[in-house]
mmCIF file of C-alpha atoms and ligand atoms in Angstrom:
data_model
loop_
_atom_site.group_PDB
_atom_site.id
_atom_site.type_symbol
_atom_site.label_atom_id
_atom_site.label_comp_id
_atom_site.label_asym_id
_atom_site.label_seq_id
_atom_site.Cartn_x
_atom_site.Cartn_y
_atom_site.Cartn_z
ATOM 1 C CA MET A 21 77.435 92.868 39.556
ATOM 2 C CA LEU A 22 79.050 90.244 41.718
ATOM 3 C CA GLU A 23 78.291 92.239 44.869
ATOM 4 C CA ARG A 24 74.752 90.948 44.425
ATOM 5 C CA PHE A 25 75.815 87.517 45.623
ATOM 6 C CA GLN A 26 74.797 86.869 49.212
ATOM 7 C CA PRO A 27 76.794 84.591 51.508
ATOM 8 C CA VAL A 28 75.497 81.013 51.335
ATOM 9 C CA PRO A 29 75.396 78.479 54.169
ATOM 10 C CA PRO A 30 77.680 75.442 53.864
ATOM 11 C CA ASP A 31 76.336 72.408 51.962
ATOM 12 C CA PRO A 32 74.686 70.089 54.530
ATOM 13 C CA ILE A 33 76.834 67.136 53.412
ATOM 14 C CA LEU A 34 79.975 68.563 51.820
ATOM 15 C CA GLY A 35 80.363 71.320 54.447
ATOM 16 C CA LEU A 36 80.885 68.652 57.089
ATOM 17 C CA GLY A 37 84.027 67.465 55.274
ATOM 18 C CA GLN A 38 85.623 70.876 55.735
ATOM 19 C CA LEU A 39 84.916 70.860 59.458
ATOM 20 C CA TYR A 40 86.324 67.328 59.684
ATOM 21 C CA ALA A 41 89.514 68.273 57.812
ATOM 22 C CA ALA A 42 90.107 71.172 60.217
ATOM 23 C CA ASP A 43 89.685 68.982 63.333
ATOM 24 C CA PRO A 44 93.128 68.103 64.797
ATOM 25 C CA ARG A 45 91.904 65.100 66.842
ATOM 26 C CA ASP A 46 93.504 61.772 65.827
ATOM 27 C CA ASP A 47 90.478 59.673 66.742
ATOM 28 C CA LYS A 48 87.950 61.723 64.757
ATOM 29 C CA ILE A 49 85.610 59.766 62.462
ATOM 30 C CA ASP A 50 84.041 61.084 59.255
ATOM 31 C CA LEU A 51 80.548 59.704 58.643
ATOM 32 C CA GLY A 52 79.520 62.475 56.264
ATOM 33 C CA VAL A 53 79.774 62.308 52.494
ATOM 34 C CA GLY A 54 78.850 58.977 50.899
ATOM 35 C CA VAL A 55 82.135 57.464 49.836
ATOM 36 C CA PHE A 56 83.198 53.895 50.579
ATOM 37 C CA LYS A 57 86.047 53.550 53.074
ATOM 38 C CA ASP A 58 88.281 50.586 53.778
ATOM 39 C CA ALA A 59 89.546 49.475 57.191
ATOM 40 C CA ALA A 60 92.297 52.116 57.056
ATOM 41 C CA GLY A 61 89.750 54.846 56.342
ATOM 42 C CA ASN A 62 90.842 55.278 52.714
ATOM 43 C CA THR A 63 88.634 55.334 49.636
ATOM 44 C CA PRO A 64 90.544 52.970 47.337
ATOM 45 C CA ILE A 65 90.478 52.865 43.557
ATOM 46 C CA MET A 66 88.884 49.536 42.627
ATOM 47 C CA THR A 67 91.339 47.064 41.069
ATOM 48 C CA ALA A 68 89.092 46.526 38.040
ATOM 49 C CA VAL A 69 89.050 50.299 37.489
ATOM 50 C CA ARG A 70 92.843 50.493 37.718
ATOM 51 C CA LYS A 71 93.142 47.720 35.130
ATOM 52 C CA ALA A 72 90.598 49.374 32.843
ATOM 53 C CA GLU A 73 92.575 52.619 33.089
ATOM 54 C CA VAL A 74 95.674 50.780 31.907
ATOM 55 C CA VAL A 75 93.737 49.279 28.990
ATOM 56 C CA LEU A 76 92.391 52.724 28.145
ATOM 57 C CA HIS A 77 95.852 54.257 28.340
ATOM 58 C CA ASP A 78 97.293 51.597 26.047
ATOM 59 C CA GLN A 79 94.469 51.485 23.530
ATOM 60 C CA GLN A 80 93.158 55.024 23.279
ATOM 61 C CA THR A 81 94.486 56.712 20.172
ATOM 62 C CA THR A 82 92.692 60.055 20.308
ATOM 63 C CA LYS A 83 90.980 62.455 22.649
ATOM 64 C CA ALA A 84 88.777 63.849 19.887
ATOM 65 C CA TYR A 85 85.110 64.446 20.739
ATOM 66 C CA LYS A 86 82.623 61.604 20.800
ATOM 67 C CA GLY A 87 78.895 61.922 20.032
ATOM 68 C CA LEU A 88 76.862 64.374 22.102
ATOM 69 C CA ALA A 89 75.011 61.532 23.818
ATOM 70 C CA GLY A 90 78.349 60.075 24.952
ATOM 71 C CA ASP A 91 80.136 56.766 24.566
ATOM 72 C CA GLU A 92 77.824 54.283 22.822
ATOM 73 C CA ALA A 93 79.311 51.193 24.477
ATOM 74 C CA PHE A 94 78.980 52.821 27.919
ATOM 75 C CA ARG A 95 75.363 53.768 27.321
ATOM 76 C CA ASP A 96 74.480 50.316 26.082
ATOM 77 C CA GLU A 97 76.197 48.561 28.986
ATOM 78 C CA MET A 98 74.552 50.888 31.492
ATOM 79 C CA ARG A 99 71.116 50.313 30.010
ATOM 80 C CA GLN A 100 71.628 46.581 30.474
ATOM 81 C CA LEU A 101 73.133 46.953 33.955
ATOM 82 C CA VAL A 102 70.187 48.989 35.170
ATOM 83 C CA LEU A 103 67.252 47.718 33.130
ATOM 84 C CA GLY A 104 68.320 44.186 32.182
ATOM 85 C CA ASP A 105 65.781 42.860 29.692
ATOM 86 C CA ALA A 106 62.855 44.732 31.233
ATOM 87 C CA VAL A 107 62.395 47.060 28.258
ATOM 88 C CA PRO A 108 63.479 46.588 24.619
ATOM 89 C CA ALA A 109 66.630 48.561 23.799
ATOM 90 C CA ASP A 110 64.818 50.534 21.114
ATOM 91 C CA ARG A 111 62.562 52.081 23.745
ATOM 92 C CA VAL A 112 65.342 53.446 25.973
ATOM 93 C CA ALA A 113 66.990 56.782 25.177
ATOM 94 C CA THR A 114 70.247 57.180 27.119
ATOM 95 C CA ILE A 115 72.707 60.036 27.455
ATOM 96 C CA GLN A 116 75.994 60.021 29.317
ATOM 97 C CA THR A 117 76.112 62.668 32.036
ATOM 98 C CA PRO A 118 78.605 64.063 34.570
ATOM 99 C CA GLY A 119 77.710 61.693 37.423
ATOM 100 C CA GLY A 120 74.261 60.801 38.705
ATOM 101 C CA THR A 121 73.781 64.435 39.705
ATOM 102 C CA GLY A 122 74.293 65.432 36.068
ATOM 103 C CA ALA A 123 71.661 62.862 35.092
ATOM 104 C CA ILE A 124 69.155 64.289 37.568
ATOM 105 C CA ARG A 125 69.919 67.765 36.325
ATOM 106 C CA GLN A 126 69.359 66.786 32.693
ATOM 107 C CA LEU A 127 66.085 65.072 33.533
ATOM 108 C CA TYR A 128 64.983 68.148 35.500
ATOM 109 C CA GLU A 129 65.927 70.162 32.403
ATOM 110 C CA THR A 130 63.658 67.842 30.433
ATOM 111 C CA LEU A 131 60.772 68.619 32.790
ATOM 112 C CA LYS A 132 61.485 72.315 32.549
ATOM 113 C CA MET A 133 61.558 72.140 28.770
ATOM 114 C CA ILE A 134 58.450 70.061 28.099
ATOM 115 C CA ASN A 135 56.412 69.874 31.285
ATOM 116 C CA ILE A 136 56.985 73.022 33.362
ATOM 117 C CA ASP A 137 53.509 72.802 34.911
ATOM 118 C CA ALA A 138 54.253 69.392 36.404
ATOM 119 C CA THR A 139 54.943 69.085 40.108
ATOM 120 C CA LEU A 140 57.930 66.982 41.110
ATOM 121 C CA TRP A 141 57.079 64.874 44.155
ATOM 122 C CA VAL A 142 59.988 63.847 46.367
ATOM 123 C CA SER A 143 60.197 61.784 49.527
ATOM 124 C CA ASP A 144 60.433 63.547 52.884
ATOM 125 C CA PRO A 145 63.310 63.330 53.528
ATOM 126 C CA THR A 146 65.339 62.924 50.383
ATOM 127 C CA TRP A 147 68.884 63.640 49.210
ATOM 128 C CA PRO A 148 69.225 67.448 49.667
ATOM 129 C CA SER A 149 70.302 68.044 46.064
ATOM 130 C CA HIS A 150 67.023 66.578 44.757
ATOM 131 C CA VAL A 151 65.344 69.552 46.408
ATOM 132 C CA GLY A 152 68.144 72.097 45.925
ATOM 133 C CA MET A 153 68.405 71.582 42.172
ATOM 134 C CA ALA A 154 64.628 71.610 41.669
ATOM 135 C CA LYS A 155 64.289 74.888 43.575
ATOM 136 C CA HIS A 156 67.243 76.412 41.777
ATOM 137 C CA MET A 157 65.629 75.564 38.443
ATOM 138 C CA GLY A 158 62.196 76.854 39.438
ATOM 139 C CA LEU A 159 60.457 73.464 39.246
ATOM 140 C CA LYS A 160 57.256 72.977 41.195
ATOM 141 C CA LEU A 161 58.020 70.761 44.147
ATOM 142 C CA ALA A 162 55.954 68.779 46.643
ATOM 143 C CA LYS A 163 56.935 66.284 49.325
ATOM 144 C CA TYR A 164 55.318 63.010 50.296
ATOM 145 C CA ARG A 165 55.724 61.532 53.759
ATOM 146 C CA TYR A 166 58.136 58.598 53.619
ATOM 147 C CA PHE A 167 60.030 57.930 56.837
ATOM 148 C CA ASP A 168 58.422 57.051 60.146
ATOM 149 C CA ALA A 169 60.852 58.305 62.788
ATOM 150 C CA ALA A 170 59.151 56.163 65.436
ATOM 151 C CA THR A 171 59.851 52.881 63.640
ATOM 152 C CA SER A 172 62.800 54.055 61.465
ATOM 153 C CA ASN A 173 60.949 52.413 58.606
ATOM 154 C CA VAL A 174 59.006 53.524 55.566
ATOM 155 C CA ASP A 175 55.513 54.766 56.336
ATOM 156 C CA THR A 176 53.964 53.335 53.180
ATOM 157 C CA ALA A 177 50.407 54.207 54.200
ATOM 158 C CA ALA A 178 51.321 57.888 54.688
ATOM 159 C CA MET A 179 53.211 57.918 51.390
ATOM 160 C CA MET A 180 50.273 56.431 49.483
ATOM 161 C CA GLU A 181 47.922 58.876 51.160
ATOM 162 C CA ASP A 182 50.030 61.918 50.220
ATOM 163 C CA ILE A 183 50.594 60.985 46.593
ATOM 164 C CA GLN A 184 46.833 60.725 46.012
ATOM 165 C CA ALA A 185 47.084 64.508 45.556
ATOM 166 C CA MET A 186 49.274 64.069 42.473
ATOM 167 C CA GLN A 187 47.806 65.358 39.209
ATOM 168 C CA PRO A 188 48.092 63.655 35.823
ATOM 169 C CA GLY A 189 51.442 64.629 34.305
ATOM 170 C CA ASP A 190 53.171 65.079 37.677
ATOM 171 C CA VAL A 191 56.455 63.308 38.327
ATOM 172 C CA LEU A 192 57.102 60.891 41.190
ATOM 173 C CA LEU A 193 60.747 60.731 42.244
ATOM 174 C CA LEU A 194 61.716 57.409 43.845
ATOM 175 C CA HIS A 195 65.039 56.047 45.096
ATOM 176 C CA GLY A 196 65.694 52.833 43.146
ATOM 177 C CA CYS A 197 67.398 51.227 46.151
ATOM 178 C CA CYS A 198 69.353 52.223 49.268
ATOM 179 C CA HIS A 199 67.285 55.290 50.161
ATOM 180 C CA ASN A 200 69.422 58.336 50.914
ATOM 181 C CA PRO A 201 69.394 59.563 53.691
ATOM 182 C CA THR A 202 67.267 57.079 55.637
ATOM 183 C CA GLY A 203 68.441 53.595 54.580
ATOM 184 C CA ALA A 204 64.767 52.492 54.794
ATOM 185 C CA ASN A 205 63.479 51.025 51.548
ATOM 186 C CA LEU A 206 60.186 50.228 49.889
ATOM 187 C CA GLY A 207 59.374 46.519 49.538
ATOM 188 C CA SER A 208 58.516 44.863 46.240
ATOM 189 C CA ASP A 209 54.788 44.897 47.145
ATOM 190 C CA ASP A 210 55.041 48.663 47.628
ATOM 191 C CA TRP A 211 56.649 48.995 44.202
ATOM 192 C CA GLN A 212 53.824 46.978 42.665
ATOM 193 C CA ALA A 213 51.282 49.236 44.352
ATOM 194 C CA LEU A 214 53.171 52.332 43.179
ATOM 195 C CA THR A 215 53.235 50.984 39.643
ATOM 196 C CA ASP A 216 49.457 50.469 39.749
ATOM 197 C CA PHE A 217 49.187 54.014 41.099
ATOM 198 C CA VAL A 218 51.302 55.706 38.394
ATOM 199 C CA LEU A 219 49.397 53.845 35.685
ATOM 200 C CA GLU A 220 46.045 54.783 37.166
ATOM 201 C CA LYS A 221 46.956 58.434 37.823
ATOM 202 C CA ASN A 222 48.939 58.898 34.641
ATOM 203 C CA VAL A 223 51.992 60.273 36.423
ATOM 204 C CA THR A 224 55.600 59.714 35.365
ATOM 205 C CA PRO A 225 57.939 57.736 37.621
ATOM 206 C CA PHE A 226 61.476 59.100 37.923
ATOM 207 C CA VAL A 227 63.858 56.638 39.571
ATOM 208 C CA ASP A 228 67.213 57.750 40.933
ATOM 209 C CA ILE A 229 69.491 54.714 41.266
ATOM 210 C CA ALA A 230 72.814 55.854 42.683
ATOM 211 C CA TYR A 231 73.712 52.823 44.819
ATOM 212 C CA GLN A 232 73.040 49.765 42.653
ATOM 213 C CA GLY A 233 74.961 46.873 44.183
ATOM 214 C CA PHE A 234 75.224 48.422 47.663
ATOM 215 C CA GLY A 235 71.948 47.004 48.983
ATOM 216 C CA ASP A 236 71.333 43.318 48.239
ATOM 217 C CA GLY A 237 73.156 42.831 44.909
ATOM 218 C CA LEU A 238 73.324 44.287 41.404
ATOM 219 C CA ALA A 239 70.249 42.496 40.044
ATOM 220 C CA GLU A 240 68.367 42.539 43.355
ATOM 221 C CA ASP A 241 68.775 46.318 43.731
ATOM 222 C CA ALA A 242 67.410 46.926 40.234
ATOM 223 C CA ALA A 243 64.560 44.402 40.448
ATOM 224 C CA ASN A 244 61.842 46.852 41.535
ATOM 225 C CA LEU A 245 62.892 49.462 38.999
ATOM 226 C CA ARG A 246 62.869 46.780 36.278
ATOM 227 C CA MET A 247 59.446 45.534 37.278
ATOM 228 C CA MET A 248 58.080 49.069 37.105
ATOM 229 C CA ALA A 249 59.843 49.839 33.806
ATOM 230 C CA ALA A 250 58.315 46.720 32.240
ATOM 231 C CA ARG A 251 54.795 47.841 33.186
ATOM 232 C CA VAL A 252 54.753 51.595 32.503
ATOM 233 C CA PRO A 253 54.789 53.381 29.137
ATOM 234 C CA GLU A 254 57.286 56.044 30.223
ATOM 235 C CA MET A 255 59.857 56.384 32.952
ATOM 236 C CA LEU A 256 62.882 58.570 33.738
ATOM 237 C CA ILE A 257 66.004 57.054 35.289
ATOM 238 C CA ALA A 258 69.151 58.691 36.687
ATOM 239 C CA ALA A 259 72.005 56.218 37.211
ATOM 240 C CA SER A 260 75.359 56.833 38.847
ATOM 241 C CA CYS A 261 78.700 55.013 38.701
ATOM 242 C CA SER A 262 80.158 57.133 41.510
ATOM 243 C CA LYS A 263 79.608 54.571 44.239
ATOM 244 C CA ASN A 264 79.503 51.124 42.639
ATOM 245 C CA PHE A 265 82.603 51.819 40.524
ATOM 246 C CA GLY A 266 84.165 54.203 43.063
ATOM 247 C CA LEU A 267 84.527 56.772 40.280
ATOM 248 C CA TYR A 268 83.297 59.695 42.366
ATOM 249 C CA ARG A 269 85.502 62.480 41.034
ATOM 250 C CA ASP A 270 85.522 61.245 37.455
ATOM 251 C CA ARG A 271 81.805 62.074 37.206
ATOM 252 C CA VAL A 272 80.217 59.091 35.501
ATOM 253 C CA GLY A 273 76.488 58.597 35.101
ATOM 254 C CA CYS A 274 73.665 58.490 32.624
ATOM 255 C CA ALA A 275 70.117 59.670 32.181
ATOM 256 C CA MET A 276 67.629 57.307 30.604
ATOM 257 C CA ALA A 277 64.143 57.890 29.304
ATOM 258 C CA VAL A 278 62.002 54.813 28.778
ATOM 259 C CA CYS A 279 59.788 55.762 25.832
ATOM 260 C CA SER A 280 56.387 54.451 24.885
ATOM 261 C CA SER A 281 57.492 53.430 21.386
ATOM 262 C CA ALA A 282 60.534 52.998 19.179
ATOM 263 C CA GLU A 283 59.330 55.971 17.076
ATOM 264 C CA GLN A 284 59.208 58.232 20.105
ATOM 265 C CA HIS A 285 62.629 56.962 21.136
ATOM 266 C CA ALA A 286 64.348 58.577 18.139
ATOM 267 C CA VAL A 287 62.941 62.020 18.938
ATOM 268 C CA VAL A 288 63.635 61.713 22.674
ATOM 269 C CA SER A 289 67.227 60.536 22.084
ATOM 270 C CA ARG A 290 67.967 63.497 19.891
ATOM 271 C CA ASN A 291 66.428 65.948 22.348
ATOM 272 C CA LEU A 292 68.414 64.547 25.266
ATOM 273 C CA ALA A 293 71.616 64.814 23.232
ATOM 274 C CA VAL A 294 70.736 68.447 22.453
ATOM 275 C CA LEU A 295 70.302 69.069 26.188
ATOM 276 C CA ASN A 296 73.878 67.886 26.649
ATOM 277 C CA ARG A 297 74.927 70.362 23.961
ATOM 278 C CA LEU A 298 73.036 73.191 25.640
ATOM 279 C CA ASN A 299 74.474 72.578 29.088
ATOM 280 C CA TYR A 300 78.051 71.340 28.687
ATOM 281 C CA SER A 301 78.373 69.805 25.206
ATOM 282 C CA PHE A 302 80.057 66.573 26.289
ATOM 283 C CA ALA A 303 80.088 64.595 29.503
ATOM 284 C CA PRO A 304 83.604 63.665 30.710
ATOM 285 C CA ASP A 305 84.882 60.574 28.891
ATOM 286 C CA HIS A 306 87.577 58.952 31.015
ATOM 287 C CA GLY A 307 85.513 57.250 33.733
ATOM 288 C CA ALA A 308 82.719 56.239 31.383
ATOM 289 C CA ALA A 309 85.254 54.669 29.021
ATOM 290 C CA CYS A 310 86.616 52.649 31.977
ATOM 291 C CA VAL A 311 83.103 51.481 32.896
ATOM 292 C CA ALA A 312 82.504 50.400 29.289
ATOM 293 C CA ILE A 313 85.785 48.444 29.314
ATOM 294 C CA ILE A 314 84.909 46.719 32.599
ATOM 295 C CA LEU A 315 81.342 45.821 31.694
ATOM 296 C CA GLY A 316 82.355 44.628 28.240
ATOM 297 C CA ASP A 317 85.120 42.288 29.418
ATOM 298 C CA THR A 318 84.144 39.028 31.122
ATOM 299 C CA ALA A 319 87.187 38.800 33.403
ATOM 300 C CA LEU A 320 87.245 42.472 34.410
ATOM 301 C CA ARG A 321 83.526 42.440 35.001
ATOM 302 C CA ALA A 322 83.817 39.422 37.281
ATOM 303 C CA GLU A 323 86.613 41.157 39.188
ATOM 304 C CA TRP A 324 84.558 44.323 39.561
ATOM 305 C CA GLU A 325 81.501 42.403 40.745
ATOM 306 C CA SER A 326 83.571 40.552 43.297
ATOM 307 C CA GLU A 327 85.032 43.820 44.648
ATOM 308 C CA LEU A 328 81.562 45.333 44.759
ATOM 309 C CA ASN A 329 80.265 42.257 46.611
ATOM 310 C CA ASP A 330 83.077 42.678 49.137
ATOM 311 C CA MET A 331 82.173 46.323 49.702
ATOM 312 C CA ARG A 332 78.535 45.377 50.226
ATOM 313 C CA ALA A 333 79.495 42.561 52.605
ATOM 314 C CA THR A 334 81.662 44.997 54.595
ATOM 315 C CA MET A 335 78.732 47.382 54.992
ATOM 316 C CA MET A 336 76.350 44.572 55.968
ATOM 317 C CA THR A 337 78.780 43.376 58.634
ATOM 318 C CA ILE A 338 79.201 46.904 59.973
ATOM 319 C CA ARG A 339 75.419 47.273 60.147
ATOM 320 C CA GLN A 340 75.125 44.190 62.338
ATOM 321 C CA ASP A 341 78.197 45.082 64.435
ATOM 322 C CA LEU A 342 76.976 48.625 65.022
ATOM 323 C CA ALA A 343 73.449 47.508 65.914
ATOM 324 C CA ASP A 344 74.912 44.963 68.384
ATOM 325 C CA ALA A 345 77.337 47.496 69.874
ATOM 326 C CA LEU A 346 74.604 50.112 70.319
ATOM 327 C CA ARG A 347 72.340 47.512 71.904
ATOM 328 C CA ARG A 348 75.097 46.728 74.406
ATOM 329 C CA GLN A 349 76.168 50.321 75.017
ATOM 330 C CA CYS A 350 72.685 51.825 75.234
ATOM 331 C CA ASN A 351 71.066 48.791 76.787
ATOM 332 C CA SER A 352 68.188 49.232 74.350
ATOM 333 C CA ASP A 353 66.897 47.892 71.053
ATOM 334 C CA ARG A 354 66.379 51.439 69.779
ATOM 335 C CA PHE A 355 69.004 51.049 67.048
ATOM 336 C CA ASP A 356 68.262 47.478 65.937
ATOM 337 C CA PHE A 357 66.840 48.872 62.691
ATOM 338 C CA ILE A 358 70.384 49.639 61.487
ATOM 339 C CA ALA A 359 70.892 45.935 60.739
ATOM 340 C CA GLU A 360 67.672 45.850 58.696
ATOM 341 C CA HIS A 361 68.408 48.940 56.620
ATOM 342 C CA ARG A 362 70.231 48.664 53.310
ATOM 343 C CA GLY A 363 72.809 50.717 51.461
ATOM 344 C CA MET A 364 75.364 53.239 52.497
ATOM 345 C CA PHE A 365 73.314 55.273 54.963
ATOM 346 C CA SER A 366 71.066 55.072 57.973
ATOM 347 C CA ARG A 367 69.371 57.909 59.765
ATOM 348 C CA LEU A 368 69.879 57.368 63.479
ATOM 349 C CA GLY A 369 67.047 59.543 64.741
ATOM 350 C CA LEU A 370 69.232 61.735 66.960
ATOM 351 C CA ALA A 371 68.259 65.298 67.825
ATOM 352 C CA THR A 372 70.315 68.238 66.523
ATOM 353 C CA PRO A 373 72.048 68.920 69.892
ATOM 354 C CA GLU A 374 73.022 65.229 70.038
ATOM 355 C CA VAL A 375 74.523 65.364 66.546
ATOM 356 C CA GLU A 376 76.417 68.502 67.584
ATOM 357 C CA ALA A 377 77.650 66.882 70.790
ATOM 358 C CA LEU A 378 78.903 63.901 68.788
ATOM 359 C CA ARG A 379 80.993 66.289 66.719
ATOM 360 C CA THR A 380 82.232 68.733 69.329
ATOM 361 C CA ASP A 381 82.736 66.347 72.274
ATOM 362 C CA HIS A 382 83.719 63.156 70.418
ATOM 363 C CA GLY A 383 84.999 64.123 66.935
ATOM 364 C CA MET A 384 82.239 62.047 65.266
ATOM 365 C CA TYR A 385 81.081 63.811 62.110
ATOM 366 C CA VAL A 386 77.451 62.920 61.362
ATOM 367 C CA VAL A 387 75.223 64.832 58.892
ATOM 368 C CA GLY A 388 72.837 67.254 60.663
ATOM 369 C CA ASP A 389 69.766 65.056 60.170
ATOM 370 C CA SER A 390 71.719 62.245 61.954
ATOM 371 C CA ARG A 391 72.521 60.373 58.721
ATOM 372 C CA ILE A 392 75.652 58.257 58.977
ATOM 373 C CA ASN A 393 77.773 56.775 56.218
ATOM 374 C CA ILE A 394 77.955 53.142 57.337
ATOM 375 C CA ALA A 395 81.212 52.575 55.405
ATOM 376 C CA GLY A 396 82.898 55.244 57.542
ATOM 377 C CA LEU A 397 82.767 52.753 60.436
ATOM 378 C CA SER A 398 84.905 50.034 58.845
ATOM 379 C CA GLY A 399 88.101 48.928 60.561
ATOM 380 C CA GLY A 400 86.277 48.490 63.893
ATOM 381 C CA ARG A 401 85.358 52.174 64.147
ATOM 382 C CA TYR A 402 81.769 51.202 64.997
ATOM 383 C CA GLU A 403 82.863 50.497 68.574
ATOM 384 C CA PRO A 404 84.146 53.998 69.513
ATOM 385 C CA PHE A 405 81.216 55.441 67.605
ATOM 386 C CA ALA A 406 78.721 53.368 69.601
ATOM 387 C CA ASN A 407 80.476 54.476 72.809
ATOM 388 C CA ALA A 408 80.132 58.104 71.758
ATOM 389 C CA VAL A 409 76.450 57.738 70.882
ATOM 390 C CA ALA A 410 75.766 56.081 74.245
ATOM 391 C CA ALA A 411 77.677 58.837 76.070
ATOM 392 C CA VAL A 412 75.768 61.574 74.265
ATOM 393 C CA LEU A 413 72.408 59.927 74.913
ATOM 394 C CA ALA A 414 73.279 59.473 78.591
ATOM 395 C CA GLY A 415 73.739 63.260 78.674
HETATM 396 C C1 LIG B 513 75.947 61.787 49.537
HETATM 397 O O1 LIG B 513 74.724 61.827 49.693
HETATM 398 O O2 LIG B 513 76.753 61.842 50.478
HETATM 399 C C2 LIG B 513 76.495 61.629 48.158
HETATM 400 O O3 LIG B 513 75.469 61.464 47.247
HETATM 401 C C3 LIG B 513 77.435 62.702 47.784
HETATM 402 C C4 LIG B 513 76.754 63.992 47.478
HETATM 403 O O4 LIG B 513 77.013 64.532 46.406
HETATM 404 O O5 LIG B 513 75.976 64.476 48.296
#
């Protein structure tokens, strides 16, 4: 049977890490997968997480199963972190999932189970797994124009034009903040217009928020999502703790369904928990338990928020430094947009041969669509990177 498998191409993001690891050059720079990096190029464990792990180690008395929906304290804290007071708690069904990817998967499973005729509309471009998972699961998929390569900004008019073709019952996937891969984000007026649109068209918004706290702040990054959640009857949300808690490999996330009523909430909650049972029974506990400890403890929470603020400040500084360095090196304002973008990524707008030249000639590992992980340039690495970009562009 297994001979039926065909060779598969490397993952567009994760495959780059393998090439990077095999590169013997000392001055190579990895700007691929979205993990935060400090000045030394390491991805540290956050101090608040370390402390929560100690608390967990000292206080945990059993590893017996928890409920299918996951840790109740974690789910409650996450609902508040993401939604604030936008929606009453008794309208939000939440399940713990293995990372934000697990949340997306479970919400796709929900579509497959109850709304297979719906088309899932995603931004062009979007995070490759949004598309990969939908195709793998046989969901109907459509793309709306999003990024204007000429301005490196969102083309809101084109987006609004494309989504007019949505049918009632379709699902509109939006990035809550820090758009991946472009770094270009919708403004609050756009979110208001989109909320009017989903209400008018009777389509379901699905917001993926994987980088809360990496853009402008924890509350700021959730503000548009909260505004929309307060106005619509139903909404799907995938949240991740991979980035803002640095818990990448521990796989911590949750899927939320904002329901139209408290009565509906009970049925939806139970169905989401059953989906966990059908796919993997229980989401991993360790990281989620640490998040619950941090968010439930005033001092640890303050420590975590301060570390998160530092990470965001580092990325903002790099954005400005890189934009300045590229302006100097290229003698052009072509890359000024980098300072305006938010989050972990920006798409530079380089052609494929230029991305390849960056890798082969300079040891700079950029995703094929020219997405860079801004955090990969900490510790002054923006300067050699800007030199390399200028050299490549000069031919
Ligand atoms: C990324 O986009 O680099 C991250 O979301 C990691 C991943 O799983 O792709």
